[in-house]
Coordinates of C-alpha atoms in Angstrom, one line a residue:
D1 CA -134.0 -94.5 -18.5
T2 CA -130.5 -92.9 -18.5
S3 CA -129.0 -95.1 -21.2
Q4 CA -131.9 -94.2 -23.5
E5 CA -131.3 -90.5 -22.8
Q6 CA -127.6 -91.0 -23.5
N7 CA -128.5 -92.5 -26.9
L8 CA -130.6 -89.5 -27.6
F9 CA -127.5 -87.3 -27.2
I10 CA -125.2 -89.5 -29.0
K11 CA -127.6 -90.0 -32.0
F12 CA -128.6 -86.4 -32.1
E13 CA -127.7 -84.8 -35.4
T14 CA -127.4 -81.0 -35.7
P15 CA -130.1 -79.8 -38.1
E16 CA -128.7 -78.7 -41.5
K17 CA -129.9 -75.2 -41.1
V18 CA -128.1 -75.0 -37.8
E19 CA -125.0 -76.5 -39.2
A20 CA -124.8 -73.9 -41.9
S21 CA -125.4 -71.2 -39.3
I22 CA -122.4 -72.5 -37.1
K23 CA -120.2 -72.7 -40.2
K24 CA -120.9 -69.0 -41.1
G25 CA -120.4 -68.0 -37.4
L26 CA -117.0 -69.8 -37.3
E27 CA -115.8 -68.2 -40.5
W28 CA -116.7 -64.7 -39.1
T29 CA -114.9 -65.6 -35.8
G30 CA -111.7 -66.7 -37.5
K31 CA -111.4 -63.5 -39.4
A32 CA -112.3 -61.4 -36.3
Q33 CA -109.1 -62.6 -34.4
A34 CA -106.6 -59.8 -33.6
N35 CA -102.8 -60.1 -34.3
D36 CA -102.1 -60.6 -30.6
G37 CA -104.1 -63.9 -30.7
G38 CA -107.1 -62.5 -28.7
W39 CA -110.6 -61.2 -29.4
G40 CA -112.2 -58.2 -27.8
A41 CA -115.6 -56.8 -27.0
G42 CA -114.8 -53.1 -26.8
T43 CA -115.8 -50.6 -24.2
H44 CA -119.1 -49.9 -22.7
A45 CA -118.8 -46.3 -23.6
R46 CA -118.6 -47.3 -27.3
Q47 CA -121.3 -49.8 -27.7
D48 CA -121.7 -48.6 -31.3
V49 CA -118.2 -50.0 -32.3
L50 CA -119.0 -53.3 -34.0
D51 CA -115.8 -53.8 -35.9
P52 CA -113.9 -56.6 -34.2
H53 CA -110.5 -55.0 -35.3
A54 CA -111.2 -51.6 -33.8
V55 CA -111.3 -52.9 -30.2
T56 CA -108.6 -54.2 -27.7
S57 CA -108.4 -57.9 -27.0
D58 CA -109.7 -58.9 -23.6
P59 CA -109.5 -62.1 -21.6
A60 CA -113.2 -62.6 -21.1
S61 CA -114.2 -62.4 -24.8
T62 CA -111.1 -64.4 -25.8
S63 CA -112.1 -67.2 -23.4
L64 CA -115.6 -67.3 -24.7
V65 CA -114.4 -67.5 -28.3
A66 CA -111.9 -70.2 -27.4
M67 CA -114.6 -72.2 -25.7
S68 CA -116.9 -71.9 -28.7
L69 CA -114.0 -73.2 -31.0
L70 CA -113.4 -76.1 -28.6
R71 CA -117.2 -77.0 -28.7
T72 CA -117.3 -76.9 -32.5
D73 CA -114.8 -79.7 -32.9
N74 CA -111.5 -77.7 -32.8
T75 CA -108.7 -78.8 -30.5
L76 CA -105.1 -77.7 -30.3
Q77 CA -104.2 -80.7 -32.6
K78 CA -107.1 -80.8 -35.1
G79 CA -109.9 -78.9 -36.7
E80 CA -110.3 -76.0 -39.2
Y81 CA -109.8 -73.4 -36.5
S82 CA -107.0 -75.2 -34.6
K83 CA -104.5 -72.4 -35.3
N84 CA -106.9 -69.8 -34.0
L85 CA -107.5 -71.9 -30.8
K86 CA -103.6 -72.2 -30.3
K87 CA -103.1 -68.5 -30.7
G88 CA -106.0 -67.7 -28.3
T89 CA -104.7 -70.1 -25.7
E90 CA -101.3 -68.5 -25.9
F91 CA -102.9 -65.0 -25.4
L92 CA -104.7 -66.2 -22.3
L93 CA -101.8 -68.0 -20.8
K94 CA -99.6 -64.8 -21.2
Q95 CA -102.3 -62.8 -19.6
V96 CA -102.3 -64.9 -16.5
E97 CA -98.5 -65.5 -16.4
N98 CA -97.7 -61.8 -16.9
C99 CA -100.3 -60.7 -14.3
P100 CA -98.6 -59.4 -11.1
D101 CA -100.1 -60.9 -7.9
N102 CA -100.8 -57.5 -6.4
Q103 CA -102.8 -56.5 -9.5
P104 CA -106.4 -56.8 -8.4
Y105 CA -107.8 -58.1 -11.6
L106 CA -106.5 -60.2 -14.5
T107 CA -106.4 -57.3 -16.9
T108 CA -105.7 -53.6 -16.6
L109 CA -108.4 -53.0 -19.1
T110 CA -111.4 -51.3 -17.5
N111 CA -115.0 -50.7 -18.4
T112 CA -115.0 -53.3 -21.1
Q113 CA -118.6 -54.4 -22.1
P114 CA -118.4 -57.8 -20.2
Q115 CA -117.0 -56.2 -17.1
I116 CA -119.7 -53.5 -16.8
K117 CA -122.5 -56.0 -17.3
L118 CA -121.1 -59.2 -15.8
G119 CA -118.7 -57.8 -13.2
R120 CA -115.0 -56.9 -12.8
N121 CA -114.0 -60.5 -12.1
I122 CA -115.6 -61.8 -15.3
D123 CA -112.1 -62.0 -17.1
V124 CA -110.5 -64.4 -14.6
I125 CA -113.8 -66.4 -14.2
L126 CA -114.2 -67.1 -18.0
T127 CA -110.5 -67.7 -18.4
A128 CA -110.6 -70.4 -15.7
Q129 CA -113.7 -71.9 -17.4
F130 CA -111.8 -72.2 -20.8
F131 CA -108.7 -73.7 -19.0
T132 CA -110.9 -76.4 -17.4
N133 CA -112.6 -77.1 -20.6
I134 CA -109.4 -77.6 -22.6
L135 CA -107.9 -79.9 -19.9
R136 CA -110.6 -82.4 -20.6
Y137 CA -109.1 -83.0 -23.9
D138 CA -105.7 -84.9 -24.6
I139 CA -103.0 -82.4 -24.7
S140 CA -99.9 -84.0 -26.3
D141 CA -97.5 -81.3 -25.3
A142 CA -96.7 -82.0 -21.6
Q143 CA -95.0 -78.6 -21.1
L144 CA -98.1 -76.8 -22.4
K145 CA -100.4 -78.9 -20.2
K146 CA -98.4 -78.0 -17.2
R147 CA -98.6 -74.2 -18.1
I148 CA -102.4 -74.5 -18.5
E149 CA -102.8 -76.3 -15.1
K150 CA -100.5 -73.7 -13.3
A151 CA -102.5 -70.8 -15.0
L152 CA -105.8 -72.4 -14.0
D153 CA -104.7 -72.7 -10.3
K154 CA -103.7 -69.0 -10.3
C155 CA -107.2 -68.2 -11.8
V156 CA -109.0 -70.4 -9.2
A157 CA -107.0 -68.6 -6.4
R158 CA -108.1 -65.2 -7.7
I159 CA -111.8 -66.3 -8.1
Q160 CA -111.9 -67.6 -4.5
K161 CA -110.4 -64.4 -3.2
G162 CA -113.1 -62.3 -5.0
Q163 CA -115.9 -64.0 -3.1
D164 CA -118.1 -61.8 -0.8
T165 CA -119.2 -63.0 2.7
D166 CA -122.8 -63.7 1.5
G167 CA -121.4 -66.2 -1.1
S168 CA -121.8 -64.0 -4.1
W169 CA -118.8 -62.3 -6.0
K170 CA -117.8 -58.6 -5.5
D171 CA -117.9 -55.9 -8.1
G172 CA -120.7 -57.6 -9.8
G173 CA -121.6 -55.2 -12.5
W174 CA -125.1 -54.5 -13.8
A175 CA -126.5 -58.1 -13.3
P176 CA -124.2 -59.4 -10.4
V177 CA -126.1 -62.7 -10.2
L178 CA -124.7 -63.7 -13.6
Q179 CA -121.1 -63.2 -12.5
S180 CA -121.8 -65.3 -9.3
A181 CA -123.3 -68.2 -11.3
L182 CA -120.4 -68.2 -13.7
A183 CA -117.9 -68.1 -10.9
N184 CA -119.7 -71.1 -9.3
N185 CA -119.5 -73.0 -12.6
A186 CA -115.8 -72.2 -13.1
L187 CA -115.0 -73.5 -9.5
E188 CA -117.1 -76.7 -10.0
S189 CA -115.5 -77.4 -13.4
A190 CA -111.9 -76.8 -12.0
D191 CA -112.8 -79.3 -9.2
D192 CA -114.1 -81.7 -11.9
V193 CA -110.7 -81.7 -13.6
G194 CA -108.8 -82.4 -10.4
R195 CA -107.6 -78.9 -9.4
K196 CA -107.7 -77.9 -5.7
V197 CA -110.8 -75.9 -4.9
D198 CA -111.9 -74.6 -1.5
T199 CA -115.0 -76.6 -0.5
A200 CA -116.0 -73.8 1.9
V201 CA -116.1 -71.2 -1.0
L202 CA -118.2 -73.6 -3.2
N203 CA -120.7 -74.3 -0.4
R204 CA -121.2 -70.6 0.3
S205 CA -121.7 -69.9 -3.4
R206 CA -124.3 -72.7 -3.8
K207 CA -126.1 -71.5 -0.7
Y208 CA -126.2 -68.0 -2.2
Q209 CA -127.6 -69.1 -5.5
S210 CA -130.3 -71.4 -3.7
G211 CA -131.3 -68.3 -1.7
N212 CA -132.2 -66.5 -4.9
F213 CA -135.2 -68.8 -5.6
D214 CA -138.2 -69.5 -3.5
T215 CA -139.7 -73.0 -4.4
K216 CA -142.9 -72.2 -2.5
T217 CA -143.9 -69.3 -4.5
N218 CA -141.8 -70.3 -7.6
S219 CA -140.4 -66.9 -7.8
V220 CA -136.9 -65.5 -8.2
M221 CA -135.3 -62.5 -6.5
T222 CA -134.4 -60.1 -9.3
G223 CA -132.6 -57.4 -7.2
K224 CA -129.2 -58.7 -8.1
A225 CA -130.4 -59.6 -11.6
A226 CA -131.0 -56.1 -12.9
G227 CA -134.7 -56.8 -12.3
V228 CA -134.7 -59.3 -15.3
M229 CA -136.3 -62.6 -14.3
L230 CA -134.3 -64.4 -17.1
Y231 CA -130.9 -63.6 -15.4
G232 CA -132.0 -64.7 -12.0
L233 CA -133.6 -67.9 -13.1
S234 CA -130.9 -68.9 -15.5
S235 CA -128.3 -68.3 -12.8
T236 CA -130.1 -70.3 -10.2
T237 CA -130.9 -73.1 -12.6
R238 CA -127.2 -73.5 -13.7
A239 CA -125.7 -73.2 -10.3
S240 CA -127.9 -75.9 -8.9
A241 CA -127.5 -78.2 -11.9
K242 CA -124.7 -80.3 -10.7
E243 CA -126.1 -81.0 -7.2
A244 CA -129.6 -81.8 -8.8
K245 CA -128.0 -84.3 -11.2
K246 CA -126.0 -85.9 -8.3
A247 CA -129.4 -86.4 -6.4
Q248 CA -130.9 -88.0 -9.4
D249 CA -128.0 -90.3 -10.0
L250 CA -127.9 -91.5 -6.5
V251 CA -131.6 -92.4 -6.6
D252 CA -131.3 -94.1 -9.8
K253 CA -128.3 -96.2 -8.5
A254 CA -130.3 -97.0 -5.3
K255 CA -133.2 -98.3 -7.3
K256 CA -131.0 -100.4 -9.5
E257 CA -129.5 -101.9 -6.4
G258 CA -133.0 -102.6 -5.0
K259 CA -132.6 -100.3 -2.0
I260 CA -135.8 -98.3 -3.0
K261 CA -138.9 -99.0 -5.1
D262 CA -138.9 -96.0 -7.4
N263 CA -136.5 -93.4 -8.5
T264 CA -138.3 -90.3 -7.4
V265 CA -135.9 -87.8 -5.8
T266 CA -137.1 -87.5 -2.2
E267 CA -135.2 -86.9 1.1
E268 CA -136.3 -90.3 2.2
N269 CA -135.0 -92.0 -1.0
L270 CA -131.7 -90.2 -0.7
R271 CA -131.3 -91.4 2.9
A272 CA -132.2 -94.9 1.8
A273 CA -129.5 -94.5 -0.9
G274 CA -127.0 -94.0 2.1
I275 CA -126.8 -90.3 2.2
A276 CA -126.5 -88.7 5.7
S277 CA -129.6 -86.7 6.8
P278 CA -128.2 -83.1 6.5
D279 CA -126.6 -83.9 3.1
A280 CA -129.8 -85.5 1.9
K281 CA -131.7 -82.3 2.9
E282 CA -129.2 -80.1 1.0
L283 CA -129.3 -82.3 -2.2
M284 CA -133.1 -82.3 -2.0
T285 CA -133.2 -78.4 -1.8
A286 CA -130.9 -78.1 -4.8
Y287 CA -133.0 -80.7 -6.7
G288 CA -136.3 -78.8 -6.0
I289 CA -134.8 -75.4 -6.8
N290 CA -133.3 -76.7 -10.1
K291 CA -136.5 -78.4 -11.3
S292 CA -138.8 -75.4 -10.3
S293 CA -136.4 -72.7 -11.8
Q294 CA -135.9 -74.7 -15.0
K295 CA -139.6 -74.9 -15.5
Q296 CA -139.9 -71.1 -14.9
A297 CA -136.9 -70.5 -17.3
L298 CA -138.6 -72.1 -20.1
R299 CA -141.7 -69.8 -20.0
E300 CA -142.1 -67.7 -23.1
D301 CA -142.2 -64.4 -21.2
V302 CA -139.0 -65.3 -19.3
M303 CA -137.2 -66.2 -22.6
Q304 CA -137.9 -62.7 -23.8
G305 CA -135.3 -61.5 -21.3
F306 CA -134.9 -57.7 -21.5
G307 CA -137.3 -57.6 -24.4
N308 CA -134.7 -57.7 -27.0
N309 CA -131.3 -59.4 -27.0
G310 CA -128.0 -58.3 -25.6
G311 CA -125.0 -60.5 -24.8
E312 CA -126.3 -61.1 -21.3
E313 CA -129.5 -62.5 -22.7
F314 CA -127.4 -64.9 -24.8
M315 CA -125.4 -65.8 -21.7
S316 CA -128.5 -66.5 -19.7
F317 CA -129.9 -68.8 -22.5
L318 CA -126.6 -70.6 -22.5
M319 CA -126.6 -71.2 -18.8
T320 CA -130.2 -72.4 -18.9
G321 CA -129.4 -74.8 -21.7
E322 CA -126.3 -76.2 -20.0
S323 CA -128.4 -77.0 -17.0
I324 CA -131.2 -78.7 -19.0
M325 CA -128.6 -80.7 -20.9
M326 CA -127.0 -81.8 -17.6
Q327 CA -130.4 -83.2 -16.5
G328 CA -131.2 -85.2 -19.6
G329 CA -134.8 -86.0 -20.5
N330 CA -136.8 -84.6 -23.3
D331 CA -136.8 -81.0 -22.2
W332 CA -133.5 -80.3 -23.8
K333 CA -134.7 -81.2 -27.3
K334 CA -137.7 -78.9 -26.8
W335 CA -135.5 -76.1 -25.5
Y336 CA -132.9 -76.5 -28.3
D337 CA -135.4 -76.5 -31.2
M338 CA -136.9 -73.3 -29.8
M339 CA -133.5 -71.7 -29.2
S340 CA -131.7 -72.6 -32.3
G341 CA -134.6 -71.6 -34.4
K342 CA -134.6 -68.2 -32.8
L343 CA -130.8 -67.8 -33.1
V344 CA -130.6 -68.8 -36.7
N345 CA -133.3 -66.3 -37.5
I346 CA -131.4 -63.3 -36.1
Q347 CA -127.9 -64.1 -37.4
N348 CA -126.4 -61.3 -39.3
Q349 CA -125.7 -61.6 -43.0
D350 CA -121.9 -61.7 -42.4
G351 CA -122.3 -64.7 -40.0
S352 CA -122.0 -62.7 -36.7
W353 CA -124.5 -62.0 -34.1
N354 CA -124.7 -58.8 -32.1
G355 CA -126.7 -57.4 -29.1
H356 CA -129.1 -54.6 -29.2
H357 CA -128.4 -53.2 -25.7
C358 CA -125.8 -53.5 -23.1
I359 CA -123.3 -56.1 -24.5
T360 CA -123.7 -55.3 -28.2
S361 CA -120.2 -56.7 -29.0
P362 CA -120.4 -59.1 -32.1
V363 CA -117.4 -61.1 -30.8
F364 CA -119.0 -61.7 -27.4
C365 CA -122.5 -62.5 -28.9
T366 CA -121.2 -64.6 -31.8
A367 CA -119.2 -66.8 -29.4
T368 CA -122.1 -67.2 -27.0
C369 CA -124.6 -68.2 -29.8
L370 CA -122.0 -70.6 -31.2
L371 CA -121.7 -72.2 -27.7
I372 CA -125.6 -72.5 -27.6
L373 CA -126.0 -73.9 -31.1
S374 CA -123.3 -76.5 -30.5
I375 CA -124.3 -77.3 -26.9
H376 CA -125.1 -81.0 -27.5
N377 CA -121.5 -81.5 -28.7
D378 CA -120.4 -81.0 -25.1
M379 CA -122.8 -83.5 -23.8
Q380 CA -121.7 -86.2 -26.4
F381 CA -118.1 -85.5 -25.5
S382 CA -118.8 -85.8 -21.8
M383 CA -120.5 -89.1 -22.2
Q384 CA -117.8 -90.5 -24.4
Q385 CA -115.3 -89.4 -21.7
H386 CA -117.5 -91.0 -19.1
Q387 CA -117.7 -94.3 -21.1
K388 CA -113.9 -94.2 -21.5
S389 CA -113.4 -93.9 -17.8
N390 CA -115.8 -96.7 -16.9
N391 CA -114.2 -99.2 -19.4

């Protein structure tokens, strides 16, 4: 029952141990901010540099940090790290506003850790994701809100331009499937907050993600996932989450209205709910892929990722978690207990997290771990917004 699931989220209290871990992580993050308002991950060539003040601020890392501040109860108006968030938002707005149209990427920085591993377009993708997130909150300054919307539209246009003919994203880095899944999320989120998104681009993207998973054999193509099953599965699971949720919601509604006897998601039930045959087929495919890939993504051997954690493992865990949260049910609690236990245990003494290969950056890894540990806040926020709009 959906209302029961909603109560689970609303009533869920972050365990004390996790609260303490988040607090330490935020303290470290606040101190790690650069004078220009941004945060940086550093270059791929110098993965050994772990001092956040010895690297240049980049849009991808700054966006991740800003999203982690938002998710841990900081807004532009309130919260212990509200000032940090304001400065970070200003840094990102200037990056977009000062970026010439003929410049292929959002930043002239090259070979940053996020770019090499997650693709050259990762800066604009994560920046768009942050802008869509902040637009879900009340922004009292009308002029600032307009700037954010305008910057988001510019980011969306750049993301759409970077799509390849097969529905993936160009210049994908070491694990291109992750960049493509994140691009898909950014466009879906922008669409959710009412910005104009090209449906053809989104459809191509969803098709590409679906093509990475075979429901018959329950296997994922790992060619574009650097051979790591975790990356492929988390990408597919996250990219199919919205469609899978839509399928479940339609069937639940049809059962309530007495159109069908049970709320199992089948093509037949979707048609009975009033969905045209080709759309019902597509939704059913997304639902099947999401459920199968989610099950696989929770396997212990898959959770091991590369064997030890780098920033892209943390990013994969985050995408899997977001997908599980979107679907509701009891799986998220099981996943959260396992994941939060794991992350609290590997936190550094100073409150940060860092990777042991590839993306080693403590800024990138700390932001991603904070996003994972506070993941349920997002769900509680979404439900409160949903209740507001229904009243």
